[in-house]
mmCIF file of C-alpha atoms in Angstrom:
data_model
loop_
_atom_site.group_PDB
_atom_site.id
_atom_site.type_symbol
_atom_site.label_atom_id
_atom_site.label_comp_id
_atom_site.label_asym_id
_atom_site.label_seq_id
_atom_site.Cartn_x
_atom_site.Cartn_y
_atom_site.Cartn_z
ATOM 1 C CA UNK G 92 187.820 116.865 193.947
ATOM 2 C CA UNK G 93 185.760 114.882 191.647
ATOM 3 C CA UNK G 94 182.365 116.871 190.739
ATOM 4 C CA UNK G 95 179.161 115.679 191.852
ATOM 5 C CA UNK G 96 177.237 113.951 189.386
ATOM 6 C CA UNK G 97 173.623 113.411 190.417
ATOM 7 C CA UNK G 98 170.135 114.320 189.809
ATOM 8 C CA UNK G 99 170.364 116.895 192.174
ATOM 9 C CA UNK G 100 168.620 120.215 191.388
ATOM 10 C CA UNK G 101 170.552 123.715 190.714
ATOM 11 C CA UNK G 102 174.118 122.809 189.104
ATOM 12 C CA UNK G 103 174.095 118.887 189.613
ATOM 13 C CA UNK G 104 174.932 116.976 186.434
ATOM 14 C CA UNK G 105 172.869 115.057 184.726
ATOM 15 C CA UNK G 106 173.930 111.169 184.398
ATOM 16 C CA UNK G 107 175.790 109.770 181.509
ATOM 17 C CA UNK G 108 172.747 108.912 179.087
ATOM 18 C CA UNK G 109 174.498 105.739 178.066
ATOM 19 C CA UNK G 110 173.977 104.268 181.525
ATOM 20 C CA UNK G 111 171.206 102.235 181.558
ATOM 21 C CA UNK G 112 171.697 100.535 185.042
ATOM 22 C CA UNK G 113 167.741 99.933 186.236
ATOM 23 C CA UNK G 114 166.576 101.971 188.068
ATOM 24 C CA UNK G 115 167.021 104.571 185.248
ATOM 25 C CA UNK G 116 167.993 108.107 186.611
ATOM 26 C CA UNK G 117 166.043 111.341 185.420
ATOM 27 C CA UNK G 118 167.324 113.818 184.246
ATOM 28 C CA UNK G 119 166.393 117.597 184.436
ATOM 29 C CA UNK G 120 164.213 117.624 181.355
ATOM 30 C CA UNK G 121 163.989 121.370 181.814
ATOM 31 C CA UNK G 122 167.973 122.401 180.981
ATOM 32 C CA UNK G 123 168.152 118.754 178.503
ATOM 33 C CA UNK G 124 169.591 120.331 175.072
ATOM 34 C CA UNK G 125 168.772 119.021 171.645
ATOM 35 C CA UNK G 126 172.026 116.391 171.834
ATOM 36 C CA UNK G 127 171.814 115.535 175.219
ATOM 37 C CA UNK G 128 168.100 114.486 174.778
ATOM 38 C CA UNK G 129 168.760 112.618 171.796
ATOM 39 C CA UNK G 130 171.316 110.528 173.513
ATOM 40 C CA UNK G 131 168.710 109.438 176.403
ATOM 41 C CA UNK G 132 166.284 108.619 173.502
ATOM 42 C CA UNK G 133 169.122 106.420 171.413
ATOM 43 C CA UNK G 134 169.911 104.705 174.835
ATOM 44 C CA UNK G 135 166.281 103.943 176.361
ATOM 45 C CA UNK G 136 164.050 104.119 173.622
ATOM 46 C CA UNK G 137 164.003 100.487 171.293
ATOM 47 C CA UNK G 138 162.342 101.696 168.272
ATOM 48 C CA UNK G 139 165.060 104.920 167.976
ATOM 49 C CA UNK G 140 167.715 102.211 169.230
ATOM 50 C CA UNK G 141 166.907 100.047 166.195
ATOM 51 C CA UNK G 142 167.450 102.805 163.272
ATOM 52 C CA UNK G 143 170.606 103.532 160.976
ATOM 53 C CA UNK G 144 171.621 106.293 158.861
ATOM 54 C CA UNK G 145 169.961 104.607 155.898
ATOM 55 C CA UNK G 146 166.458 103.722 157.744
ATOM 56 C CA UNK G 147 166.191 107.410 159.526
ATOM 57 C CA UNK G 148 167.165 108.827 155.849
ATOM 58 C CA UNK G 149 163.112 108.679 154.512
ATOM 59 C CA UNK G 150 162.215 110.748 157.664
ATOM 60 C CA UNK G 151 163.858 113.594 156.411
ATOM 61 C CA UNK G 152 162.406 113.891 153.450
ATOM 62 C CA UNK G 153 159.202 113.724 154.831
ATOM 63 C CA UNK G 154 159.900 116.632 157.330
ATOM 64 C CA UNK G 155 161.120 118.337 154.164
ATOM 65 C CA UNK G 156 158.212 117.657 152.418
ATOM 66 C CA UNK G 157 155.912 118.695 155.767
ATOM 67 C CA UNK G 158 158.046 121.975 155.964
ATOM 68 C CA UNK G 159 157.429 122.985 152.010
ATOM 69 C CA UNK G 160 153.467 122.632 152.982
ATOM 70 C CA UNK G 161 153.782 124.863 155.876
ATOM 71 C CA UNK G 162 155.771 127.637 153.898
ATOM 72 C CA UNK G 163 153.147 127.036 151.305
ATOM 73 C CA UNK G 164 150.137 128.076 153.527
ATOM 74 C CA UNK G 165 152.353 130.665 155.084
ATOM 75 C CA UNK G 166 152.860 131.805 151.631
ATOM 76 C CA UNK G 167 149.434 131.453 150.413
ATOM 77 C CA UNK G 168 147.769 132.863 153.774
ATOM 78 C CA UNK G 169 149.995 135.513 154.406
ATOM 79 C CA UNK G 170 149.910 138.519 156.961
ATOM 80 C CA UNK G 171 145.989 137.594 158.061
ATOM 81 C CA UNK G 172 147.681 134.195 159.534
ATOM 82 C CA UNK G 173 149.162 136.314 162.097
ATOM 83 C CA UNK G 174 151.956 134.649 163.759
ATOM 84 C CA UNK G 175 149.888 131.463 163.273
ATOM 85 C CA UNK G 176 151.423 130.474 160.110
ATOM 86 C CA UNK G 177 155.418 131.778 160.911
ATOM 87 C CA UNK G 178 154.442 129.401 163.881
ATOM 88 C CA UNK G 179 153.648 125.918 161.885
ATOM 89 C CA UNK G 180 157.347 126.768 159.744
ATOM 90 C CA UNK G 181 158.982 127.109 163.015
ATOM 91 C CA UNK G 182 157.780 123.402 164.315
ATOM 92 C CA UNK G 183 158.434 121.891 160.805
ATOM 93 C CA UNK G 184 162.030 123.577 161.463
ATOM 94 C CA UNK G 185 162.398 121.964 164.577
ATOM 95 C CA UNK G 186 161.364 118.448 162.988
ATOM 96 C CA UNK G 187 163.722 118.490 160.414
ATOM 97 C CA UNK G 188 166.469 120.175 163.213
ATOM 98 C CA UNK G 189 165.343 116.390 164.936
ATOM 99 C CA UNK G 190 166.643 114.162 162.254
ATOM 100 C CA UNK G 191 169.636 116.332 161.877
ATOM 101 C CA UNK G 192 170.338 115.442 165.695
ATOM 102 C CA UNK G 193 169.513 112.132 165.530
ATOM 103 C CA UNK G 194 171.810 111.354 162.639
ATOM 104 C CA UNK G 195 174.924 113.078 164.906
ATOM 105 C CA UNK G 196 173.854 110.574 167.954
ATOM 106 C CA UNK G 197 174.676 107.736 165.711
ATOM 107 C CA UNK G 198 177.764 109.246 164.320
ATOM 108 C CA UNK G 199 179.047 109.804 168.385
ATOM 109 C CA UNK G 200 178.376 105.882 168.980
ATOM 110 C CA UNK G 201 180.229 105.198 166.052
ATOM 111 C CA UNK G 202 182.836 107.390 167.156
ATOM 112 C CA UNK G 203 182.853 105.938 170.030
ATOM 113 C CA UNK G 204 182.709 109.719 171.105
ATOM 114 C CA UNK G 205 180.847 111.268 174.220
ATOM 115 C CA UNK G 206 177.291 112.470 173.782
ATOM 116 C CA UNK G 207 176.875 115.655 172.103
ATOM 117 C CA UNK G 208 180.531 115.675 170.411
ATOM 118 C CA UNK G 209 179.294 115.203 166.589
ATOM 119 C CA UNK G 210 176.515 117.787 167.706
ATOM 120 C CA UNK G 211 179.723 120.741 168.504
ATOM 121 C CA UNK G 212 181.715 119.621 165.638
ATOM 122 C CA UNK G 213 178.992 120.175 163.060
ATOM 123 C CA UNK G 214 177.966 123.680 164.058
ATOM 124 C CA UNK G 215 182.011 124.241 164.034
ATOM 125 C CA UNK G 216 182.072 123.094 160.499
ATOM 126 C CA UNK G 217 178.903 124.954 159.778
ATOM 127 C CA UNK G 218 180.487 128.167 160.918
ATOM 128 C CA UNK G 219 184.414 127.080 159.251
ATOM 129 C CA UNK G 220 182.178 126.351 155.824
ATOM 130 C CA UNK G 221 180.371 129.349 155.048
ATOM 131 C CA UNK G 222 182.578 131.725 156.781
ATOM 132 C CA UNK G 223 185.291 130.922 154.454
ATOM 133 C CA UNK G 224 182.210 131.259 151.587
ATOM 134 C CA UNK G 225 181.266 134.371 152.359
ATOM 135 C CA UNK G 226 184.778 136.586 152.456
ATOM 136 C CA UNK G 227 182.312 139.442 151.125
ATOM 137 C CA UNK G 228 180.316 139.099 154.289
ATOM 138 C CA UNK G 229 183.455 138.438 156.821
ATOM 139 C CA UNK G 230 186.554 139.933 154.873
ATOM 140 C CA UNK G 231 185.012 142.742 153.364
ATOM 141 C CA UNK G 232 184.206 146.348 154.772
ATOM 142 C CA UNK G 233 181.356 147.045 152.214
ATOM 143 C CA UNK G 234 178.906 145.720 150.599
ATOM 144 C CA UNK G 235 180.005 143.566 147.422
ATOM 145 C CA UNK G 236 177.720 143.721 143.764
ATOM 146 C CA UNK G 237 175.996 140.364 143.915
ATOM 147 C CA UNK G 238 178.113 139.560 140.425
ATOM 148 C CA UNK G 239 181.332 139.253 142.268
ATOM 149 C CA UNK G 240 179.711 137.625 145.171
ATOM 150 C CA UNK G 241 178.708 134.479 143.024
ATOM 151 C CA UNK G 242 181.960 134.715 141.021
ATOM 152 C CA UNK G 243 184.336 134.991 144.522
ATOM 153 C CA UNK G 244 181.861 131.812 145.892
ATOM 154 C CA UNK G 245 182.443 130.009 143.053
ATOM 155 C CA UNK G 246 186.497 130.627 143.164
ATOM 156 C CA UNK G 247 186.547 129.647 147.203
ATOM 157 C CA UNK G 248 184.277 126.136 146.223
ATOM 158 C CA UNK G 249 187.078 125.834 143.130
ATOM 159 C CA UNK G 250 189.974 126.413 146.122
ATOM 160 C CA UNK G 251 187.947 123.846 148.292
ATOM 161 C CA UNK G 252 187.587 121.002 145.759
ATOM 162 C CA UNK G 253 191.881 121.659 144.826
ATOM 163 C CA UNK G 254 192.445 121.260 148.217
ATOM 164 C CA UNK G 255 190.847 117.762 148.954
ATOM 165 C CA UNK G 256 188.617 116.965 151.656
ATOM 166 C CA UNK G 257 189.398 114.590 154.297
ATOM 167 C CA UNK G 258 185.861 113.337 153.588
ATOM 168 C CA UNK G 259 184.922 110.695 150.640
ATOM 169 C CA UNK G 260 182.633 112.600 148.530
ATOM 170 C CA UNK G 261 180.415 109.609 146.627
ATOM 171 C CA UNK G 262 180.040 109.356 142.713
ATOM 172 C CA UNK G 263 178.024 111.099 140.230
ATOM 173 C CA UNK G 264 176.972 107.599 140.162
ATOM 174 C CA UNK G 265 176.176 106.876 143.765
ATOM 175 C CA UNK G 266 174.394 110.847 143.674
ATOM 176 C CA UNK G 267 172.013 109.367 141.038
ATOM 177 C CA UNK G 268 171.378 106.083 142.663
ATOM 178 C CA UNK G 269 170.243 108.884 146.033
ATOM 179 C CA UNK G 270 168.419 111.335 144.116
ATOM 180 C CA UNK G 271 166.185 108.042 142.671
ATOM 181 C CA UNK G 272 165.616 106.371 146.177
ATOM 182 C CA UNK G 273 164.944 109.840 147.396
ATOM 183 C CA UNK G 274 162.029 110.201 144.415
ATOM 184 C CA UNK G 275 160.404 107.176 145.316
ATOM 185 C CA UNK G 276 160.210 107.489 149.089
ATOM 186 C CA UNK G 277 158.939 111.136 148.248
ATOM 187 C CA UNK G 278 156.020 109.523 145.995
ATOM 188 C CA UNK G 279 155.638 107.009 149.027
ATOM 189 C CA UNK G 280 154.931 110.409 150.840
ATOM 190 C CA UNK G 281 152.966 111.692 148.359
ATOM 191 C CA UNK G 282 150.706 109.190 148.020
ATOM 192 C CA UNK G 283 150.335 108.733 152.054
ATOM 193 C CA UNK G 284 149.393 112.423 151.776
ATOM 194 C CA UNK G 285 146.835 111.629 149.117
ATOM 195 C CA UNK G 286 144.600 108.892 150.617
ATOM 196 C CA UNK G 287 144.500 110.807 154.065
ATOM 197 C CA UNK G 288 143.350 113.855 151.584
ATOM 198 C CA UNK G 289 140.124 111.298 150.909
ATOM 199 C CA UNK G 290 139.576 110.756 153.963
ATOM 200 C CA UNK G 291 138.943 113.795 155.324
ATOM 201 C CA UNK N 297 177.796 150.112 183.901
ATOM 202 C CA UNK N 298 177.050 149.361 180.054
ATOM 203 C CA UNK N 299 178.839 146.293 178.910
ATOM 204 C CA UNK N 300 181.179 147.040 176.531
ATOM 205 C CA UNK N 301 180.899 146.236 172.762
ATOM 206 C CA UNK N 302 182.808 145.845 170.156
ATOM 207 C CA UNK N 303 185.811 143.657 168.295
ATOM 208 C CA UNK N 304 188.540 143.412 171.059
ATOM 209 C CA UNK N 305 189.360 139.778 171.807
ATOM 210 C CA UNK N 306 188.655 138.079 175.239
ATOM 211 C CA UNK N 307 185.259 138.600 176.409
ATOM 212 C CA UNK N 308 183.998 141.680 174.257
ATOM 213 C CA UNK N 309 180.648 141.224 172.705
ATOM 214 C CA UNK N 310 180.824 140.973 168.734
ATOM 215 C CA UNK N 311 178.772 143.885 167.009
ATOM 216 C CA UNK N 312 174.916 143.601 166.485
ATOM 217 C CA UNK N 313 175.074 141.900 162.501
ATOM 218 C CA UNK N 314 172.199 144.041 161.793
ATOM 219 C CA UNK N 315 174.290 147.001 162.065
ATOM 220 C CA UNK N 316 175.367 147.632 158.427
ATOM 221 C CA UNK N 317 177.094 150.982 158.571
ATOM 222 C CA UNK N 318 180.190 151.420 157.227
ATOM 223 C CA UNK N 319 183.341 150.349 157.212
ATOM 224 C CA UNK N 320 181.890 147.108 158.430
ATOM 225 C CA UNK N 321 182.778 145.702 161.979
ATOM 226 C CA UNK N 322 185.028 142.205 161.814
ATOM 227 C CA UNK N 323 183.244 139.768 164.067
ATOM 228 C CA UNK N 324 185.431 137.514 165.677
ATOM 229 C CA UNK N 325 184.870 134.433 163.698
ATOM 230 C CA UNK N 326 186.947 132.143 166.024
ATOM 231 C CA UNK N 327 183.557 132.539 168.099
ATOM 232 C CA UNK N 328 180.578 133.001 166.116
ATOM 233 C CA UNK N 329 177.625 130.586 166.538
ATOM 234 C CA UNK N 330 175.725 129.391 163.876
ATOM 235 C CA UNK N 331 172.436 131.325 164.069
ATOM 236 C CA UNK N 332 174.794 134.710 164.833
ATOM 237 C CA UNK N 333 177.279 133.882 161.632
ATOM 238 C CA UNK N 334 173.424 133.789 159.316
ATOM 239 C CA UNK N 335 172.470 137.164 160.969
ATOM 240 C CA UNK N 336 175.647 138.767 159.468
ATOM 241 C CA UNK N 337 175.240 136.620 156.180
ATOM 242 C CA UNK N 338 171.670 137.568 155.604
ATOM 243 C CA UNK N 339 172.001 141.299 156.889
ATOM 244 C CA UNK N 340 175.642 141.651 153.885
ATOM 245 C CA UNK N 341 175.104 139.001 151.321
ATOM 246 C CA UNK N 342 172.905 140.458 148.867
ATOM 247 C CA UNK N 343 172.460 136.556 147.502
ATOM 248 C CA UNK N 344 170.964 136.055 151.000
ATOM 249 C CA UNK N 345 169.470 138.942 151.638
ATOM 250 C CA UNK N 346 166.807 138.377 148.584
ATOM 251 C CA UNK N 347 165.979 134.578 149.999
ATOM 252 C CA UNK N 348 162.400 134.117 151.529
ATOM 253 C CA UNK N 349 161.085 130.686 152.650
ATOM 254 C CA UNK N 350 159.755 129.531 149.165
ATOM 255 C CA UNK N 351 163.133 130.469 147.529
ATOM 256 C CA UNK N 352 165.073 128.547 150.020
ATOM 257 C CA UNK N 353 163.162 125.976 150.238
ATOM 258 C CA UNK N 354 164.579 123.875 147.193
ATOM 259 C CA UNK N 355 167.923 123.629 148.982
ATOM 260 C CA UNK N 356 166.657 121.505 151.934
ATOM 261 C CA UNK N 357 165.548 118.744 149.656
ATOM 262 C CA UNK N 358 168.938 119.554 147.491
ATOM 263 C CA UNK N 359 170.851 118.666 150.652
ATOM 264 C CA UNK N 360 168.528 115.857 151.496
ATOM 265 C CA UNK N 361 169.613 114.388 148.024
ATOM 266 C CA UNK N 362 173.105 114.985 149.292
ATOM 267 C CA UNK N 363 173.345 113.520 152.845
ATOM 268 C CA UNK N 364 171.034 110.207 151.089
ATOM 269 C CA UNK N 365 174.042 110.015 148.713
ATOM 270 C CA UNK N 366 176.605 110.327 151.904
ATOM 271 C CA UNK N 367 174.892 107.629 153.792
ATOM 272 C CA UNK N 368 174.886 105.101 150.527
ATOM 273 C CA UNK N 369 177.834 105.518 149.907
ATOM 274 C CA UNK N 370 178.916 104.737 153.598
ATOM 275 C CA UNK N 371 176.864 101.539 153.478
ATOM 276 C CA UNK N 372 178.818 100.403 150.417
ATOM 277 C CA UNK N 373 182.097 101.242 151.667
ATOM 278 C CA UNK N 374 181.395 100.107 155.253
ATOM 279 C CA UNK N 375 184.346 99.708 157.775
ATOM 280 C CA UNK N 376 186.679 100.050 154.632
ATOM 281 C CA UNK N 377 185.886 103.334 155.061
ATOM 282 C CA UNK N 378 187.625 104.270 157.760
ATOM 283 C CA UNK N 379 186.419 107.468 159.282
ATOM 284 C CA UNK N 380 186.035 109.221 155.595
ATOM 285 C CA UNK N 381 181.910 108.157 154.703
ATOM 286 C CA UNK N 382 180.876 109.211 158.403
ATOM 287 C CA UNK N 383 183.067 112.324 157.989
ATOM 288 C CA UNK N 384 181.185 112.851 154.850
ATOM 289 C CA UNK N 385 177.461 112.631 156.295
ATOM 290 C CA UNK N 386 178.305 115.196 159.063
ATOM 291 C CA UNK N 387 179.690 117.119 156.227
ATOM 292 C CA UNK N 388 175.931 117.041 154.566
ATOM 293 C CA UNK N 389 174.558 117.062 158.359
ATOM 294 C CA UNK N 390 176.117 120.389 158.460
ATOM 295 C CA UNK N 391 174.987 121.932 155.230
ATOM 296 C CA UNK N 392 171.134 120.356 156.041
ATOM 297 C CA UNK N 393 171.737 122.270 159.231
ATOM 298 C CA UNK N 394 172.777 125.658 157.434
ATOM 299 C CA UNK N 395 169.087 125.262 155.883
ATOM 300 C CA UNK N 396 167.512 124.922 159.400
ATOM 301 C CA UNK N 397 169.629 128.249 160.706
ATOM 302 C CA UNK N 398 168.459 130.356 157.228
ATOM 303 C CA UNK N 399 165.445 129.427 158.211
ATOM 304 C CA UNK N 400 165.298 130.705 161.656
ATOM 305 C CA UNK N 401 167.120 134.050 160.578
ATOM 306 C CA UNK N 402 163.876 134.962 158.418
ATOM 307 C CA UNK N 403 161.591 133.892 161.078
ATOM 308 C CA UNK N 404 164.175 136.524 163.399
ATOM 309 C CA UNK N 405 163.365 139.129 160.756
ATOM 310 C CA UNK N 406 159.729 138.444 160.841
ATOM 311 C CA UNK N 407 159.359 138.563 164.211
ATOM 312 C CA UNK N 408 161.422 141.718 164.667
ATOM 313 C CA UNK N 409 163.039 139.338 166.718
ATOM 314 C CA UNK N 410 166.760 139.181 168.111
ATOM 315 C CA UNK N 411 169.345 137.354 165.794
ATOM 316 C CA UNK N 412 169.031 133.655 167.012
ATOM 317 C CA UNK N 413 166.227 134.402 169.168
ATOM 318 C CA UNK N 414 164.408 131.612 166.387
ATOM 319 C CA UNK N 415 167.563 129.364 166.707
ATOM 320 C CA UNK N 416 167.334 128.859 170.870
ATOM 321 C CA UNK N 417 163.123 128.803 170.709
ATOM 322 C CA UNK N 418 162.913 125.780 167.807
ATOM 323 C CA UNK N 419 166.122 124.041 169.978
ATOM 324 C CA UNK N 420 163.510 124.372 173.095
ATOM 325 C CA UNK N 421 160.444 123.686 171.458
ATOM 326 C CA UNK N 422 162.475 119.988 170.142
ATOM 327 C CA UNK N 423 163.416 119.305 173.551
ATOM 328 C CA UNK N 424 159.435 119.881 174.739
ATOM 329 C CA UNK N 425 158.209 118.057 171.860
ATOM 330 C CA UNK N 426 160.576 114.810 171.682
ATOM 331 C CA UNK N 427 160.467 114.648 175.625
ATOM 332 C CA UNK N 428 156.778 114.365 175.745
ATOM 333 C CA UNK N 429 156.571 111.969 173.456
ATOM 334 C CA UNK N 430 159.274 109.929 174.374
ATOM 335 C CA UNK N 431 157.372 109.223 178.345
ATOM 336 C CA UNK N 432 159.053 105.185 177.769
ATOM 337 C CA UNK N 433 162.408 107.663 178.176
ATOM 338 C CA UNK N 434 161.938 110.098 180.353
ATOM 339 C CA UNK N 435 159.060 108.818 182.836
ATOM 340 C CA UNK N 436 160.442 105.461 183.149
ATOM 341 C CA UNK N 437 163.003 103.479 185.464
ATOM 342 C CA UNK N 438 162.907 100.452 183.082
ATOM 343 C CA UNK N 439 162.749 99.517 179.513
ATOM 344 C CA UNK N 440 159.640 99.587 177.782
ATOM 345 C CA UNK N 441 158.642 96.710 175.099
ATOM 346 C CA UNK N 442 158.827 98.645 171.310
ATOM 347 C CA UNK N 443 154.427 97.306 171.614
ATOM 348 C CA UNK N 444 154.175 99.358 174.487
ATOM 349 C CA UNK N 445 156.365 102.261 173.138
ATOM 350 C CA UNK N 446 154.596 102.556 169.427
ATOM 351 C CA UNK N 447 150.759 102.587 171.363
ATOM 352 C CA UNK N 448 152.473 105.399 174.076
ATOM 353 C CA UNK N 449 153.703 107.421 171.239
ATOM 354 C CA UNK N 450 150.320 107.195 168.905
ATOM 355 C CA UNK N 451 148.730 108.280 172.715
ATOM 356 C CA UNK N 452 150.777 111.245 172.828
ATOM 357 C CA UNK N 453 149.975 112.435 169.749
ATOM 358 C CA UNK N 454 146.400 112.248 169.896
ATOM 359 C CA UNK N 455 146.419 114.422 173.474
ATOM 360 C CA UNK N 456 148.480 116.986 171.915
ATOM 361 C CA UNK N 457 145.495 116.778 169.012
ATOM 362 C CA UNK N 458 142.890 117.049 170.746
ATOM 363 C CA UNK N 459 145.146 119.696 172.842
ATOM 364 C CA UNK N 460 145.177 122.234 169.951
ATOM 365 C CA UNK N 461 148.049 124.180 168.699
ATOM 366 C CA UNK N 462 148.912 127.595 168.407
ATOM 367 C CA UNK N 463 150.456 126.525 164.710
ATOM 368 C CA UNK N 464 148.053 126.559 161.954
ATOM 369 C CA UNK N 465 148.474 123.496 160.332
ATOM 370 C CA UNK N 466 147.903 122.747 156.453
ATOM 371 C CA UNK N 467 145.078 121.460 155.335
ATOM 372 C CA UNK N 468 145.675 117.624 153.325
ATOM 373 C CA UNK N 469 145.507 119.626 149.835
ATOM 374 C CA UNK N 470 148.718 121.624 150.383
ATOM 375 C CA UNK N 471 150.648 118.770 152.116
ATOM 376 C CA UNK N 472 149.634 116.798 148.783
ATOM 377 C CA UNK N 473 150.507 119.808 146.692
ATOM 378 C CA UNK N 474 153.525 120.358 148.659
ATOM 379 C CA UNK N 475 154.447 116.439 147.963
ATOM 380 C CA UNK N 476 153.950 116.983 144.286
ATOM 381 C CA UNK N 477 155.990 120.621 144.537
ATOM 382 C CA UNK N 478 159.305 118.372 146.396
ATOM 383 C CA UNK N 479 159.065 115.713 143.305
ATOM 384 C CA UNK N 480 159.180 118.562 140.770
ATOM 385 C CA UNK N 481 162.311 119.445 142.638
ATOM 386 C CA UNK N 482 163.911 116.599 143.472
ATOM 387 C CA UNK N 483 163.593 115.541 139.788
ATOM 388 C CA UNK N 484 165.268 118.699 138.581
ATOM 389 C CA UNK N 485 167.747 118.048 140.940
ATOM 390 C CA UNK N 486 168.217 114.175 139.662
ATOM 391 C CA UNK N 487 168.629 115.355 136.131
ATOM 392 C CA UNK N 488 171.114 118.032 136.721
ATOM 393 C CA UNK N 489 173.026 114.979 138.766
ATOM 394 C CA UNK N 490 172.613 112.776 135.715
ATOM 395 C CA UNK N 491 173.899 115.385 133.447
ATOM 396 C CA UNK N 492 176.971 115.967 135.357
ATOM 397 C CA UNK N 493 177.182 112.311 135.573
ATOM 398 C CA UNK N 494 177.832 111.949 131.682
ATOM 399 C CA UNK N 495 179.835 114.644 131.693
ATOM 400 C CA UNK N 496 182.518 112.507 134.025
#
């Protein structure tokens, strides 16, 4: 028996997000994760259907950029903001969490992959990564002097790099060209964040 | 009937990560989530144990540098490729994502909170967010002309404006100084690249 795919409440399914057949279903917005949401947006929305890796890049750094001012005035106000101020770092989180999201939608359509499948296979690779980092965390039945810690990370990175990656890590080169375009689209930021300053 | 807890395989419950008593519990790493794999990380690694949200917050625009680098690289190379430049940006997807989940743990600490009780509440408060201002999406049966979609979005904002926030947001002075605090970064971070650069 096939399972019933529907917009029915209490266990139905939600619909394939890539089916944009008119009318367009709903889905239960209140059990949507991160991924699955995403995918709705990529496939209904035109101005999040139009972007690429490299035009969603700048957004980043500007959600980095908003998240440093919020840990700033968290910083700066400290325990008199209350919860107020742990608050504003949790929605810049969630912002940056968003382009993070939005980058693995693109990388499922180019995949050719089912909604949500880059989503799983970066939290795996999260996990694999800095498990196999931190052997004095997972390996270890004490607690480690923080001098061998860095020393025993900087062996497993040297193990990593001997090993190869099936990924194509870019050129010192290509880093430079990055870390430029990223400084100007930050000074873009910057000075977006400076007129609205005399405005207000 | 308590559930039972501890390291056995199939169904037991890892260890709370806070608990630090010796000889360490083994979680079972095959398993761990993201947000629960930081919990033991932060609570053992004395490298992550000292972090706070200022001190952390240099690696998110580190990373940023990173995934830009990824994503130039795998508009150069284009289909040549193969799978190896995508494979590479979810590589820096992940470790942008491992800032996100550091994040969160502190928050969890903050708040006295459960480990990844910040994790599921900023996936949640996404969801909430991008829904409402994606109504073209999600309140639609049809597409919506990117016009139509740009004023809807600007709309949304301004309700949740004139809504209020339980966030306290940063005034224009510390986004700006925030802005100028990323560029000092970022060009750290672009001469240490240039420097290893000319080393190759």
């Amino acid at each position: 028996m096939s399972r019933v795919r529907g917009t029915s409440a209490g266990g139905g399914e939600d619909p394939d997000p890539r089916d944009v057949r008119e009318p367009w279903s709903r889905p239960d917005v209140a059990t949507l994760t991160p991924d699955r949401m995403m995918a709705y947006i990529r496939a209904r929305c035109p101005w999040a259907a139009a972007h690429t890796h490299r035009t969603l890049a700048p957004y980043l750094l500007e959600e980095s950029a908003e998240l440093m001012a919020a840990i700033l005035e968290d910083e700066r106000v400290g325990s008199a903001g209350g919860s107020a101020t742990a608050d504003a770092v949790e929605a810049e989180l969630a912002d940056v969490l968003y382009q993070v999201v939005f980058h693995a939608a693109l990388l499922d359509e180019r995949r050719e992959a089912e909604p949500g499948d880059t989503w799983s296979s970066l939290q795996q690779r999260l996990v694999d990564k800095y498990v196999r980092r931190h052997p004095h965390v997972f390996e270890s039945s004490s607690p480690v002097p923080i001098a061998d810690v860095q020393r025993r990370y900087q062996d497993v990175k040297a193990a990593e790099r001997a090993e190869g990656s099936a990924a194509r890590e870019p050129s010192a080169e290509v880093h430079a060209e990055a870390a430029d375009e990223a400084l100007r689209i930050l000074s873009d930021i910057r000075e977006t964040m400076a007129s609205r300053n005399r405005q207000d």
